[in-house]
Amino acid sequence: MLTKKVEAAMNDQLQKELQSAYVYLGMSAYCEDQSLPGFAAWLRRQFDEEQQHAFRFYNFIIDRGSRVELKQLDAPPTSYGSPLAVFETALEHERSVTRSINELYDLVAKEKDFASQAWLDWFATEQVEEEKTVGQIVDDLRRIGGSGDGLFFLDKDLASRTPHE
Ligand code: FEO
């Protein structure tokens, strides 16, 4: 069973993963509206992936004999200034998730919950990938600047990219 402190922190992280999914869905809706189906598809796959992250927490809390608590989610933006603004926001968001995973890792270490610590290793590594892939798209968008051709080809490219390529 998780300690009360760890149970609360795991439930907080479950909410953050669900909120992340919702944020990516809002970004995807914006890109659909901008006629960028490749960006929208990539962001929707990220929405799916965040839900999988949430379910990892959901299942782990239950597996440890503790209680899942579902919290209110905030409405995410569905409007951005540009595709670059979308991915800069996503990168900042992923960095905040990384900080939150690190704090959770620190807490379970202090609580001597070694099973949770080992289980969280997957997330620590996953966040490296998350920041890297979103950061690469930010770099691509900065490189092409305001080029319509560049945006067109990047949109085609993202249509077939999975979030971890
Ligand atoms: Fe589940 Fe993108 O952090």
JSON list of C-alpha atoms and ligand atoms in Angstrom, two decimals:
[
{"chain": "A", "resi": 1, "resn": "MET", "atom": "CA", "xyz": [0.00, 0.00, 0.00]},
{"chain": "A", "resi": 2, "resn": "LEU", "atom": "CA", "xyz": [1.18, 3.53, -0.76]},
{"chain": "A", "resi": 3, "resn": "THR", "atom": "CA", "xyz": [1.72, 5.94, 2.10]},
{"chain": "A", "resi": 4, "resn": "LYS", "atom": "CA", "xyz": [-0.87, 8.72, 2.24]},
{"chain": "A", "resi": 5, "resn": "LYS", "atom": "CA", "xyz": [1.69, 11.24, 0.98]},
{"chain": "A", "resi": 6, "resn": "VAL", "atom": "CA", "xyz": [2.68, 9.09, -1.98]},
{"chain": "A", "resi": 7, "resn": "GLU", "atom": "CA", "xyz": [-0.95, 8.22, -2.75]},
{"chain": "A", "resi": 8, "resn": "ALA", "atom": "CA", "xyz": [-1.81, 11.95, -2.90]},
{"chain": "A", "resi": 9, "resn": "ALA", "atom": "CA", "xyz": [1.21, 12.71, -5.10]},
{"chain": "A", "resi": 10, "resn": "MET", "atom": "CA", "xyz": [0.45, 9.79, -7.45]},
{"chain": "A", "resi": 11, "resn": "ASN", "atom": "CA", "xyz": [-3.14, 11.04, -7.81]},
{"chain": "A", "resi": 12, "resn": "ASP", "atom": "CA", "xyz": [-1.83, 14.55, -8.52]},
{"chain": "A", "resi": 13, "resn": "GLN", "atom": "CA", "xyz": [0.36, 13.12, -11.27]},
{"chain": "A", "resi": 14, "resn": "LEU", "atom": "CA", "xyz": [-2.58, 11.12, -12.66]},
{"chain": "A", "resi": 15, "resn": "GLN", "atom": "CA", "xyz": [-4.45, 14.40, -12.98]},
{"chain": "A", "resi": 16, "resn": "LYS", "atom": "CA", "xyz": [-1.44, 16.08, -14.65]},
{"chain": "A", "resi": 17, "resn": "GLU", "atom": "CA", "xyz": [-1.23, 13.32, -17.27]},
{"chain": "A", "resi": 18, "resn": "LEU", "atom": "CA", "xyz": [-4.95, 13.64, -18.02]},
{"chain": "A", "resi": 19, "resn": "GLN", "atom": "CA", "xyz": [-4.55, 17.42, -18.18]},
{"chain": "A", "resi": 20, "resn": "SER", "atom": "CA", "xyz": [-1.63, 16.93, -20.60]},
{"chain": "A", "resi": 21, "resn": "ALA", "atom": "CA", "xyz": [-3.85, 14.80, -22.83]},
{"chain": "A", "resi": 22, "resn": "TYR", "atom": "CA", "xyz": [-6.49, 17.53, -22.79]},
{"chain": "A", "resi": 23, "resn": "VAL", "atom": "CA", "xyz": [-3.93, 20.24, -23.61]},
{"chain": "A", "resi": 24, "resn": "TYR", "atom": "CA", "xyz": [-2.69, 18.24, -26.63]},
{"chain": "A", "resi": 25, "resn": "LEU", "atom": "CA", "xyz": [-6.26, 17.72, -27.81]},
{"chain": "A", "resi": 26, "resn": "GLY", "atom": "CA", "xyz": [-6.81, 21.51, -27.72]},
{"chain": "A", "resi": 27, "resn": "MET", "atom": "CA", "xyz": [-3.62, 21.98, -29.73]},
{"chain": "A", "resi": 28, "resn": "SER", "atom": "CA", "xyz": [-4.77, 19.38, -32.23]},
{"chain": "A", "resi": 29, "resn": "ALA", "atom": "CA", "xyz": [-8.12, 21.14, -32.63]},
{"chain": "A", "resi": 30, "resn": "TYR", "atom": "CA", "xyz": [-6.29, 24.43, -33.33]},
{"chain": "A", "resi": 31, "resn": "CYS", "atom": "CA", "xyz": [-4.16, 22.76, -36.04]},
{"chain": "A", "resi": 32, "resn": "GLU", "atom": "CA", "xyz": [-7.26, 21.18, -37.61]},
{"chain": "A", "resi": 33, "resn": "ASP", "atom": "CA", "xyz": [-8.73, 24.69, -37.76]},
{"chain": "A", "resi": 34, "resn": "GLN", "atom": "CA", "xyz": [-5.55, 25.94, -39.46]},
{"chain": "A", "resi": 35, "resn": "SER", "atom": "CA", "xyz": [-5.79, 23.21, -42.14]},
{"chain": "A", "resi": 36, "resn": "LEU", "atom": "CA", "xyz": [-2.65, 21.49, -40.87]},
{"chain": "A", "resi": 37, "resn": "PRO", "atom": "CA", "xyz": [-3.80, 17.86, -40.73]},
{"chain": "A", "resi": 38, "resn": "GLY", "atom": "CA", "xyz": [-0.30, 16.45, -40.20]},
{"chain": "A", "resi": 39, "resn": "PHE", "atom": "CA", "xyz": [0.30, 18.62, -37.12]},
{"chain": "A", "resi": 40, "resn": "ALA", "atom": "CA", "xyz": [-3.20, 17.79, -35.89]},
{"chain": "A", "resi": 41, "resn": "ALA", "atom": "CA", "xyz": [-2.63, 14.04, -36.31]},
{"chain": "A", "resi": 42, "resn": "TRP", "atom": "CA", "xyz": [0.73, 14.17, -34.48]},
{"chain": "A", "resi": 43, "resn": "LEU", "atom": "CA", "xyz": [-0.85, 16.08, -31.59]},
{"chain": "A", "resi": 44, "resn": "ARG", "atom": "CA", "xyz": [-3.75, 13.67, -31.46]},
{"chain": "A", "resi": 45, "resn": "ARG", "atom": "CA", "xyz": [-1.33, 10.75, -31.18]},
{"chain": "A", "resi": 46, "resn": "GLN", "atom": "CA", "xyz": [0.28, 12.66, -28.32]},
{"chain": "A", "resi": 47, "resn": "PHE", "atom": "CA", "xyz": [-3.19, 13.00, -26.75]},
{"chain": "A", "resi": 48, "resn": "ASP", "atom": "CA", "xyz": [-3.48, 9.18, -26.93]},
{"chain": "A", "resi": 49, "resn": "GLU", "atom": "CA", "xyz": [-0.04, 8.73, -25.43]},
{"chain": "A", "resi": 50, "resn": "GLU", "atom": "CA", "xyz": [-0.80, 11.01, -22.48]},
{"chain": "A", "resi": 51, "resn": "GLN", "atom": "CA", "xyz": [-3.91, 8.99, -21.73]},
{"chain": "A", "resi": 52, "resn": "GLN", "atom": "CA", "xyz": [-1.72, 5.88, -21.66]},
{"chain": "A", "resi": 53, "resn": "HIS", "atom": "CA", "xyz": [0.56, 7.66, -19.18]},
{"chain": "A", "resi": 54, "resn": "ALA", "atom": "CA", "xyz": [-2.47, 8.48, -17.05]},
{"chain": "A", "resi": 55, "resn": "PHE", "atom": "CA", "xyz": [-3.57, 4.85, -17.11]},
{"chain": "A", "resi": 56, "resn": "ARG", "atom": "CA", "xyz": [-0.16, 3.73, -15.92]},
{"chain": "A", "resi": 57, "resn": "PHE", "atom": "CA", "xyz": [-0.70, 5.84, -12.79]},
{"chain": "A", "resi": 58, "resn": "TYR", "atom": "CA", "xyz": [-4.32, 4.74, -12.48]},
{"chain": "A", "resi": 59, "resn": "ASN", "atom": "CA", "xyz": [-3.35, 1.04, -12.62]},
{"chain": "A", "resi": 60, "resn": "PHE", "atom": "CA", "xyz": [-0.33, 1.43, -10.36]},
{"chain": "A", "resi": 61, "resn": "ILE", "atom": "CA", "xyz": [-2.35, 3.17, -7.63]},
{"chain": "A", "resi": 62, "resn": "ILE", "atom": "CA", "xyz": [-4.88, 0.31, -7.75]},
{"chain": "A", "resi": 63, "resn": "ASP", "atom": "CA", "xyz": [-2.17, -2.38, -7.91]},
{"chain": "A", "resi": 64, "resn": "ARG", "atom": "CA", "xyz": [-0.66, -0.94, -4.72]},
{"chain": "A", "resi": 65, "resn": "GLY", "atom": "CA", "xyz": [-4.00, -1.27, -2.92]},
{"chain": "A", "resi": 66, "resn": "SER", "atom": "CA", "xyz": [-4.56, 2.49, -2.79]},
{"chain": "A", "resi": 67, "resn": "ARG", "atom": "CA", "xyz": [-7.40, 4.73, -3.92]},
{"chain": "A", "resi": 68, "resn": "VAL", "atom": "CA", "xyz": [-7.71, 6.55, -7.21]},
{"chain": "A", "resi": 69, "resn": "GLU", "atom": "CA", "xyz": [-8.96, 10.12, -6.92]},
{"chain": "A", "resi": 70, "resn": "LEU", "atom": "CA", "xyz": [-10.21, 11.86, -10.06]},
{"chain": "A", "resi": 71, "resn": "LYS", "atom": "CA", "xyz": [-9.94, 15.64, -10.06]},
{"chain": "A", "resi": 72, "resn": "GLN", "atom": "CA", "xyz": [-11.31, 18.47, -12.12]},
{"chain": "A", "resi": 73, "resn": "LEU", "atom": "CA", "xyz": [-9.50, 19.29, -15.37]},
{"chain": "A", "resi": 74, "resn": "ASP", "atom": "CA", "xyz": [-9.06, 22.82, -16.73]},
{"chain": "A", "resi": 75, "resn": "ALA", "atom": "CA", "xyz": [-10.39, 23.71, -20.16]},
{"chain": "A", "resi": 76, "resn": "PRO", "atom": "CA", "xyz": [-7.33, 23.86, -22.47]},
{"chain": "A", "resi": 77, "resn": "PRO", "atom": "CA", "xyz": [-6.76, 26.59, -25.06]},
{"chain": "A", "resi": 78, "resn": "THR", "atom": "CA", "xyz": [-7.92, 25.77, -28.60]},
{"chain": "A", "resi": 79, "resn": "SER", "atom": "CA", "xyz": [-6.45, 28.93, -30.06]},
{"chain": "A", "resi": 80, "resn": "TYR", "atom": "CA", "xyz": [-2.78, 29.84, -30.51]},
{"chain": "A", "resi": 81, "resn": "GLY", "atom": "CA", "xyz": [-0.88, 32.53, -32.38]},
{"chain": "A", "resi": 82, "resn": "SER", "atom": "CA", "xyz": [0.95, 30.10, -34.67]},
{"chain": "A", "resi": 83, "resn": "PRO", "atom": "CA", "xyz": [2.11, 26.46, -34.95]},
{"chain": "A", "resi": 84, "resn": "LEU", "atom": "CA", "xyz": [5.40, 27.59, -33.40]},
{"chain": "A", "resi": 85, "resn": "ALA", "atom": "CA", "xyz": [3.49, 28.97, -30.39]},
{"chain": "A", "resi": 86, "resn": "VAL", "atom": "CA", "xyz": [1.76, 25.57, -30.07]},
{"chain": "A", "resi": 87, "resn": "PHE", "atom": "CA", "xyz": [5.04, 23.66, -29.89]},
{"chain": "A", "resi": 88, "resn": "GLU", "atom": "CA", "xyz": [6.80, 26.21, -27.67]},
{"chain": "A", "resi": 89, "resn": "THR", "atom": "CA", "xyz": [3.88, 25.83, -25.26]},
{"chain": "A", "resi": 90, "resn": "ALA", "atom": "CA", "xyz": [4.09, 22.03, -25.54]},
{"chain": "A", "resi": 91, "resn": "LEU", "atom": "CA", "xyz": [7.82, 22.12, -24.76]},
{"chain": "A", "resi": 92, "resn": "GLU", "atom": "CA", "xyz": [7.26, 24.29, -21.69]},
{"chain": "A", "resi": 93, "resn": "HIS", "atom": "CA", "xyz": [4.46, 21.95, -20.65]},
{"chain": "A", "resi": 94, "resn": "GLU", "atom": "CA", "xyz": [6.69, 18.86, -20.98]},
{"chain": "A", "resi": 95, "resn": "ARG", "atom": "CA", "xyz": [9.41, 20.58, -18.93]},
{"chain": "A", "resi": 96, "resn": "SER", "atom": "CA", "xyz": [6.88, 21.19, -16.16]},
{"chain": "A", "resi": 97, "resn": "VAL", "atom": "CA", "xyz": [5.82, 17.52, -16.30]},
{"chain": "A", "resi": 98, "resn": "THR", "atom": "CA", "xyz": [9.48, 16.52, -15.99]},
{"chain": "A", "resi": 99, "resn": "ARG", "atom": "CA", "xyz": [9.86, 18.71, -12.89]},
{"chain": "A", "resi": 100, "resn": "SER", "atom": "CA", "xyz": [6.77, 17.13, -11.42]},
{"chain": "A", "resi": 101, "resn": "ILE", "atom": "CA", "xyz": [8.01, 13.56, -12.11]},
{"chain": "A", "resi": 102, "resn": "ASN", "atom": "CA", "xyz": [11.34, 14.48, -10.51]},
{"chain": "A", "resi": 103, "resn": "GLU", "atom": "CA", "xyz": [9.57, 15.80, -7.40]},
{"chain": "A", "resi": 104, "resn": "LEU", "atom": "CA", "xyz": [7.56, 12.58, -7.20]},
{"chain": "A", "resi": 105, "resn": "TYR", "atom": "CA", "xyz": [10.75, 10.55, -7.56]},
{"chain": "A", "resi": 106, "resn": "ASP", "atom": "CA", "xyz": [12.29, 12.56, -4.74]},
{"chain": "A", "resi": 107, "resn": "LEU", "atom": "CA", "xyz": [9.25, 12.00, -2.52]},
{"chain": "A", "resi": 108, "resn": "VAL", "atom": "CA", "xyz": [9.13, 8.21, -2.99]},
{"chain": "A", "resi": 109, "resn": "ALA", "atom": "CA", "xyz": [12.86, 8.03, -2.24]},
{"chain": "A", "resi": 110, "resn": "LYS", "atom": "CA", "xyz": [12.33, 9.97, 1.00]},
{"chain": "A", "resi": 111, "resn": "GLU", "atom": "CA", "xyz": [9.41, 7.67, 1.89]},
{"chain": "A", "resi": 112, "resn": "LYS", "atom": "CA", "xyz": [11.63, 4.64, 1.16]},
{"chain": "A", "resi": 113, "resn": "ASP", "atom": "CA", "xyz": [9.05, 3.37, -1.33]},
{"chain": "A", "resi": 114, "resn": "PHE", "atom": "CA", "xyz": [11.51, 1.50, -3.53]},
{"chain": "A", "resi": 115, "resn": "ALA", "atom": "CA", "xyz": [8.86, -0.23, -5.66]},
{"chain": "A", "resi": 116, "resn": "SER", "atom": "CA", "xyz": [7.44, 3.15, -6.67]},
{"chain": "A", "resi": 117, "resn": "GLN", "atom": "CA", "xyz": [10.93, 4.45, -7.29]},
{"chain": "A", "resi": 118, "resn": "ALA", "atom": "CA", "xyz": [11.75, 1.57, -9.67]},
{"chain": "A", "resi": 119, "resn": "TRP", "atom": "CA", "xyz": [8.38, 1.96, -11.38]},
{"chain": "A", "resi": 120, "resn": "LEU", "atom": "CA", "xyz": [8.97, 5.71, -11.91]},
{"chain": "A", "resi": 121, "resn": "ASP", "atom": "CA", "xyz": [12.22, 5.02, -13.78]},
{"chain": "A", "resi": 122, "resn": "TRP", "atom": "CA", "xyz": [10.14, 4.48, -16.93]},
{"chain": "A", "resi": 123, "resn": "PHE", "atom": "CA", "xyz": [8.67, 7.99, -16.62]},
{"chain": "A", "resi": 124, "resn": "ALA", "atom": "CA", "xyz": [12.04, 9.61, -15.96]},
{"chain": "A", "resi": 125, "resn": "THR", "atom": "CA", "xyz": [13.33, 8.13, -19.23]},
{"chain": "A", "resi": 126, "resn": "GLU", "atom": "CA", "xyz": [10.10, 8.86, -21.08]},
{"chain": "A", "resi": 127, "resn": "GLN", "atom": "CA", "xyz": [10.36, 12.56, -20.24]},
{"chain": "A", "resi": 128, "resn": "VAL", "atom": "CA", "xyz": [13.77, 12.72, -21.92]},
{"chain": "A", "resi": 129, "resn": "GLU", "atom": "CA", "xyz": [12.08, 11.49, -25.12]},
{"chain": "A", "resi": 130, "resn": "GLU", "atom": "CA", "xyz": [9.09, 13.79, -24.70]},
{"chain": "A", "resi": 131, "resn": "GLU", "atom": "CA", "xyz": [11.24, 16.91, -24.39]},
{"chain": "A", "resi": 132, "resn": "LYS", "atom": "CA", "xyz": [13.52, 15.79, -27.22]},
{"chain": "A", "resi": 133, "resn": "THR", "atom": "CA", "xyz": [10.78, 15.13, -29.79]},
{"chain": "A", "resi": 134, "resn": "VAL", "atom": "CA", "xyz": [8.81, 18.29, -29.03]},
{"chain": "A", "resi": 135, "resn": "GLY", "atom": "CA", "xyz": [12.06, 20.30, -28.99]},
{"chain": "A", "resi": 136, "resn": "GLN", "atom": "CA", "xyz": [12.97, 18.96, -32.44]},
{"chain": "A", "resi": 137, "resn": "ILE", "atom": "CA", "xyz": [9.68, 20.19, -33.86]},
{"chain": "A", "resi": 138, "resn": "VAL", "atom": "CA", "xyz": [10.26, 23.62, -32.26]},
{"chain": "A", "resi": 139, "resn": "ASP", "atom": "CA", "xyz": [13.67, 23.70, -33.98]},
{"chain": "A", "resi": 140, "resn": "ASP", "atom": "CA", "xyz": [12.11, 22.68, -37.32]},
{"chain": "A", "resi": 141, "resn": "LEU", "atom": "CA", "xyz": [9.50, 25.43, -37.04]},
{"chain": "A", "resi": 142, "resn": "ARG", "atom": "CA", "xyz": [12.11, 28.06, -36.14]},
{"chain": "A", "resi": 143, "resn": "ARG", "atom": "CA", "xyz": [14.26, 26.94, -39.06]},
{"chain": "A", "resi": 144, "resn": "ILE", "atom": "CA", "xyz": [11.48, 27.33, -41.62]},
{"chain": "A", "resi": 145, "resn": "GLY", "atom": "CA", "xyz": [10.40, 30.68, -40.14]},
{"chain": "A", "resi": 146, "resn": "GLY", "atom": "CA", "xyz": [7.35, 32.06, -41.92]},
{"chain": "A", "resi": 147, "resn": "SER", "atom": "CA", "xyz": [7.82, 29.92, -45.04]},
{"chain": "A", "resi": 148, "resn": "GLY", "atom": "CA", "xyz": [4.50, 28.53, -46.32]},
{"chain": "A", "resi": 149, "resn": "ASP", "atom": "CA", "xyz": [6.34, 25.86, -48.31]},
{"chain": "A", "resi": 150, "resn": "GLY", "atom": "CA", "xyz": [8.29, 24.83, -45.23]},
{"chain": "A", "resi": 151, "resn": "LEU", "atom": "CA", "xyz": [5.12, 24.55, -43.17]},
{"chain": "A", "resi": 152, "resn": "PHE", "atom": "CA", "xyz": [3.46, 22.52, -45.94]},
{"chain": "A", "resi": 153, "resn": "PHE", "atom": "CA", "xyz": [6.29, 19.98, -46.07]},
{"chain": "A", "resi": 154, "resn": "LEU", "atom": "CA", "xyz": [6.65, 19.77, -42.30]},
{"chain": "A", "resi": 155, "resn": "ASP", "atom": "CA", "xyz": [2.91, 19.11, -42.06]},
{"chain": "A", "resi": 156, "resn": "LYS", "atom": "CA", "xyz": [3.28, 16.23, -44.55]},
{"chain": "A", "resi": 157, "resn": "ASP", "atom": "CA", "xyz": [6.24, 14.90, -42.60]},
{"chain": "A", "resi": 158, "resn": "LEU", "atom": "CA", "xyz": [4.45, 15.01, -39.23]},
{"chain": "A", "resi": 159, "resn": "ALA", "atom": "CA", "xyz": [1.46, 13.15, -40.66]},
{"chain": "A", "resi": 160, "resn": "SER", "atom": "CA", "xyz": [3.58, 10.00, -40.68]},
{"chain": "A", "resi": 161, "resn": "ARG", "atom": "CA", "xyz": [5.78, 10.65, -37.63]},
{"chain": "A", "resi": 162, "resn": "THR", "atom": "CA", "xyz": [4.94, 9.02, -34.35]},
{"chain": "A", "resi": 163, "resn": "PRO", "atom": "CA", "xyz": [5.51, 11.22, -31.27]},
{"chain": "A", "resi": 164, "resn": "HIS", "atom": "CA", "xyz": [8.74, 9.33, -30.45]},
{"chain": "A", "resi": 165, "resn": "GLU", "atom": "CA", "xyz": [10.51, 9.50, -33.80]},
{"chain": "B", "resi": 1, "resn": "FEO", "atom": "FE1", "xyz": [3.05, 12.29, -19.91]},
{"chain": "B", "resi": 1, "resn": "FEO", "atom": "FE2", "xyz": [4.09, 14.24, -22.00]},
{"chain": "B", "resi": 1, "resn": "FEO", "atom": "O1", "xyz": [4.12, 13.70, -20.24]}
]
